[in-house]
CSV table of C-alpha atoms in Angstrom, one decimal:
chain,number,residue,atom,x,y,z
A,1,MET,CA,13.5,1.5,6.3
A,2,ASP,CA,12.6,1.0,10.0
A,3,SER,CA,8.9,2.0,9.8
A,4,VAL,CA,5.9,0.3,8.4
A,5,HIS,CA,3.0,2.3,6.9
A,6,HIS,CA,-0.5,1.1,7.3
A,7,ILE,CA,-3.6,2.6,5.5
A,8,TRP,CA,-7.2,1.6,5.9
A,9,CYS,CA,-9.2,2.4,2.8
A,10,PRO,CA,-13.0,2.5,3.5
A,11,LEU,CA,-15.1,3.5,0.5
A,12,PHE,CA,-18.1,5.4,1.7
A,13,SER,CA,-19.4,7.7,-1.1
A,14,GLN,CA,-22.7,6.8,-2.6
A,15,GLU,CA,-21.1,7.6,-6.0
A,16,PHE,CA,-18.9,4.5,-5.4
A,17,GLN,CA,-21.4,2.2,-3.9
A,18,ASP,CA,-20.6,-0.6,-6.5
A,19,LEU,CA,-17.0,-0.7,-5.4
A,20,PRO,CA,-15.7,-2.9,-2.6
A,21,ASP,CA,-15.9,-1.5,1.0
A,22,GLY,CA,-12.2,-0.9,1.3
A,23,ALA,CA,-8.7,-2.3,1.3
A,24,GLU,CA,-6.3,-2.4,4.2
A,25,THR,CA,-2.9,-1.5,2.8
A,26,THR,CA,0.3,-2.3,4.7
A,27,LEU,CA,3.9,-1.7,3.8
A,28,THR,CA,5.3,-5.0,5.0
A,29,ASP,CA,8.9,-5.0,3.8
A,30,THR,CA,11.6,-3.1,2.0
A,31,ILE,CA,14.0,-5.2,0.0
A,32,TRP,CA,17.4,-4.0,-1.4
A,33,LEU,CA,18.2,-5.4,-4.8
A,34,PRO,CA,21.5,-5.3,-6.8
A,35,GLY,CA,21.9,-2.0,-8.8
A,36,ASN,CA,20.7,0.2,-5.9
A,37,ILE,CA,17.0,-0.8,-6.4
A,38,CYS,CA,14.6,-0.8,-3.5
A,39,ALA,CA,11.4,-2.8,-3.6
A,40,TYR,CA,8.7,-1.8,-1.2
A,41,GLN,CA,6.3,-4.7,-0.5
A,42,PHE,CA,2.7,-3.8,0.2
A,43,ARG,CA,-0.1,-6.2,1.3
A,44,LEU,CA,-3.7,-5.2,0.4
A,45,ASP,CA,-6.6,-6.9,2.2
A,46,ASN,CA,-10.2,-6.2,1.5
A,47,GLY,CA,-11.4,-7.8,4.8
A,48,GLY,CA,-12.9,-10.8,3.3
A,49,ASN,CA,-16.2,-9.1,2.3
A,50,ASP,CA,-16.4,-11.0,-1.0
A,51,GLU,CA,-16.6,-7.7,-3.0
A,52,GLY,CA,-13.4,-7.8,-5.0
A,53,PHE,CA,-11.2,-5.0,-6.4
A,54,GLY,CA,-10.3,-5.0,-10.0
A,55,PRO,CA,-6.7,-4.4,-10.9
A,56,LEU,CA,-5.5,-1.2,-9.1
A,57,THR,CA,-2.9,1.4,-10.1
A,58,ILE,CA,-1.8,3.3,-7.1
A,59,THR,CA,0.5,6.4,-7.4
A,60,LEU,CA,2.7,6.7,-4.3
A,61,GLN,CA,5.2,9.3,-3.2
A,62,LEU,CA,8.0,8.5,-0.8
A,63,LYS,CA,8.7,11.6,1.4
A,64,ASP,CA,11.3,12.6,3.9
A,65,LYS,CA,10.5,13.8,7.5
A,66,TYR,CA,10.0,17.4,6.2
A,67,GLY,CA,7.3,16.3,3.7
A,68,GLN,CA,9.5,16.8,0.7
A,69,THR,CA,8.8,14.3,-2.1
A,70,LEU,CA,11.8,12.1,-2.8
A,71,VAL,CA,10.2,9.7,-5.4
A,72,THR,CA,6.9,9.4,-7.2
A,73,ARG,CA,6.0,6.0,-8.7
A,74,LYS,CA,3.0,3.9,-9.7
A,75,MET,CA,2.3,0.5,-8.3
A,76,GLU,CA,0.1,-2.1,-10.0
A,77,THR,CA,-1.9,-4.8,-8.2
A,78,GLU,CA,-3.8,-7.8,-9.6
A,79,ALA,CA,-7.5,-8.2,-9.0
A,80,PHE,CA,-8.2,-9.5,-5.5
A,81,GLY,CA,-10.8,-9.9,-2.8
A,82,ASP,CA,-13.7,-11.6,-4.5
A,83,SER,CA,-13.6,-14.5,-2.0
A,84,ASN,CA,-11.9,-15.2,1.4
A,85,ALA,CA,-9.3,-17.2,-0.5
A,86,THR,CA,-8.3,-14.2,-2.5
A,87,ARG,CA,-8.9,-11.4,0.1
A,88,THR,CA,-5.2,-10.4,0.0
A,89,THR,CA,-2.6,-9.6,-2.6
A,90,ASP,CA,1.0,-8.4,-2.5
A,91,ALA,CA,2.2,-5.6,-4.7
A,92,PHE,CA,5.7,-4.1,-5.1
A,93,LEU,CA,6.9,-0.6,-5.7
A,94,GLU,CA,10.3,-0.7,-7.3
A,95,THR,CA,12.5,2.4,-7.5
A,96,GLU,CA,16.1,3.5,-7.2
A,97,CYS,CA,16.9,3.5,-3.4
A,98,VAL,CA,16.8,7.0,-1.8
A,99,GLU,CA,18.0,8.0,1.7
A,100,ASN,CA,15.8,9.4,4.5
A,101,VAL,CA,12.4,8.0,3.4
A,102,ALA,CA,10.0,8.7,6.4
A,103,THR,CA,6.5,8.3,4.9
A,104,THR,CA,4.6,6.8,2.0
A,105,GLU,CA,1.7,8.9,0.6
A,106,ILE,CA,-0.9,7.7,-1.8
A,107,ILE,CA,-1.6,10.6,-4.2
A,108,LYS,CA,-3.8,8.8,-6.8
A,109,ALA,CA,-5.6,5.5,-7.1
A,110,THR,CA,-7.6,3.9,-10.0
A,111,GLU,CA,-9.4,0.6,-10.4
A,112,GLU,CA,-10.0,-1.2,-13.7
A,113,SER,CA,-13.7,-2.0,-13.8
A,114,ASN,CA,-15.5,-3.4,-16.9
A,115,GLY,CA,-12.6,-2.4,-19.2
A,116,HIS,CA,-12.5,1.2,-17.9
A,117,ARG,CA,-10.3,2.9,-15.3
A,118,VAL,CA,-12.3,4.4,-12.4
A,119,SER,CA,-10.6,7.1,-10.3
A,120,LEU,CA,-10.9,6.5,-6.5
A,121,PRO,CA,-11.2,9.7,-4.4
A,122,LEU,CA,-8.3,10.3,-2.0
A,123,SER,CA,-10.9,10.9,0.7
A,124,VAL,CA,-11.4,7.1,0.9
A,125,PHE,CA,-7.9,6.6,2.5
A,126,ASN,CA,-7.7,6.8,6.3
A,127,PRO,CA,-4.0,6.3,7.3
A,128,GLN,CA,-3.2,4.2,10.4
A,129,ASP,CA,0.2,3.9,12.0
A,130,TYR,CA,1.3,0.3,12.4
A,131,HIS,CA,4.4,-0.8,14.4
A,132,PRO,CA,5.5,-4.5,14.1
A,133,LEU,CA,6.7,-6.3,17.2
A,134,LEU,CA,10.4,-5.9,18.1
A,135,ILE,CA,12.3,-9.1,17.7
A,136,THR,CA,15.0,-10.0,20.3
A,137,VAL,CA,17.3,-12.9,20.8
A,138,SER,CA,17.8,-14.1,24.4
A,139,GLY,CA,21.1,-12.9,25.9
A,140,LYS,CA,21.8,-10.3,23.2
A,141,ASN,CA,21.4,-6.5,23.5
A,142,VAL,CA,19.1,-4.7,21.1
A,143,ASN,CA,20.9,-2.1,19.0
């Protein structure tokens, strides 16, 4: 994987006014594990607004450059964001490695609140494209 996916998730519907304002979601790393398993590491950040998220279940699809779904999996997060100290959490999506992944798409998200699962509307997700800085070593050509 040579791309990083970044999604800003503002919650704006009156119906969801009791939910936190949003969570910035960034794919920060892809890790290969023995047995042909890939772990996609995501960082979620609610911006330090002291309105936390309960545990989230996020259904993601990994897609190729043509938009064809390669894998659909669920990713779980712990509760986060009820203070500046807990404003971020890392979550992992583990799946068998597949070739040609170009994008990550959130297709469903739910939050546990007061013992119940609350569906979050997909309209709350506003994708942003994020590119990390290129790392070079003095005197070496970049491949």
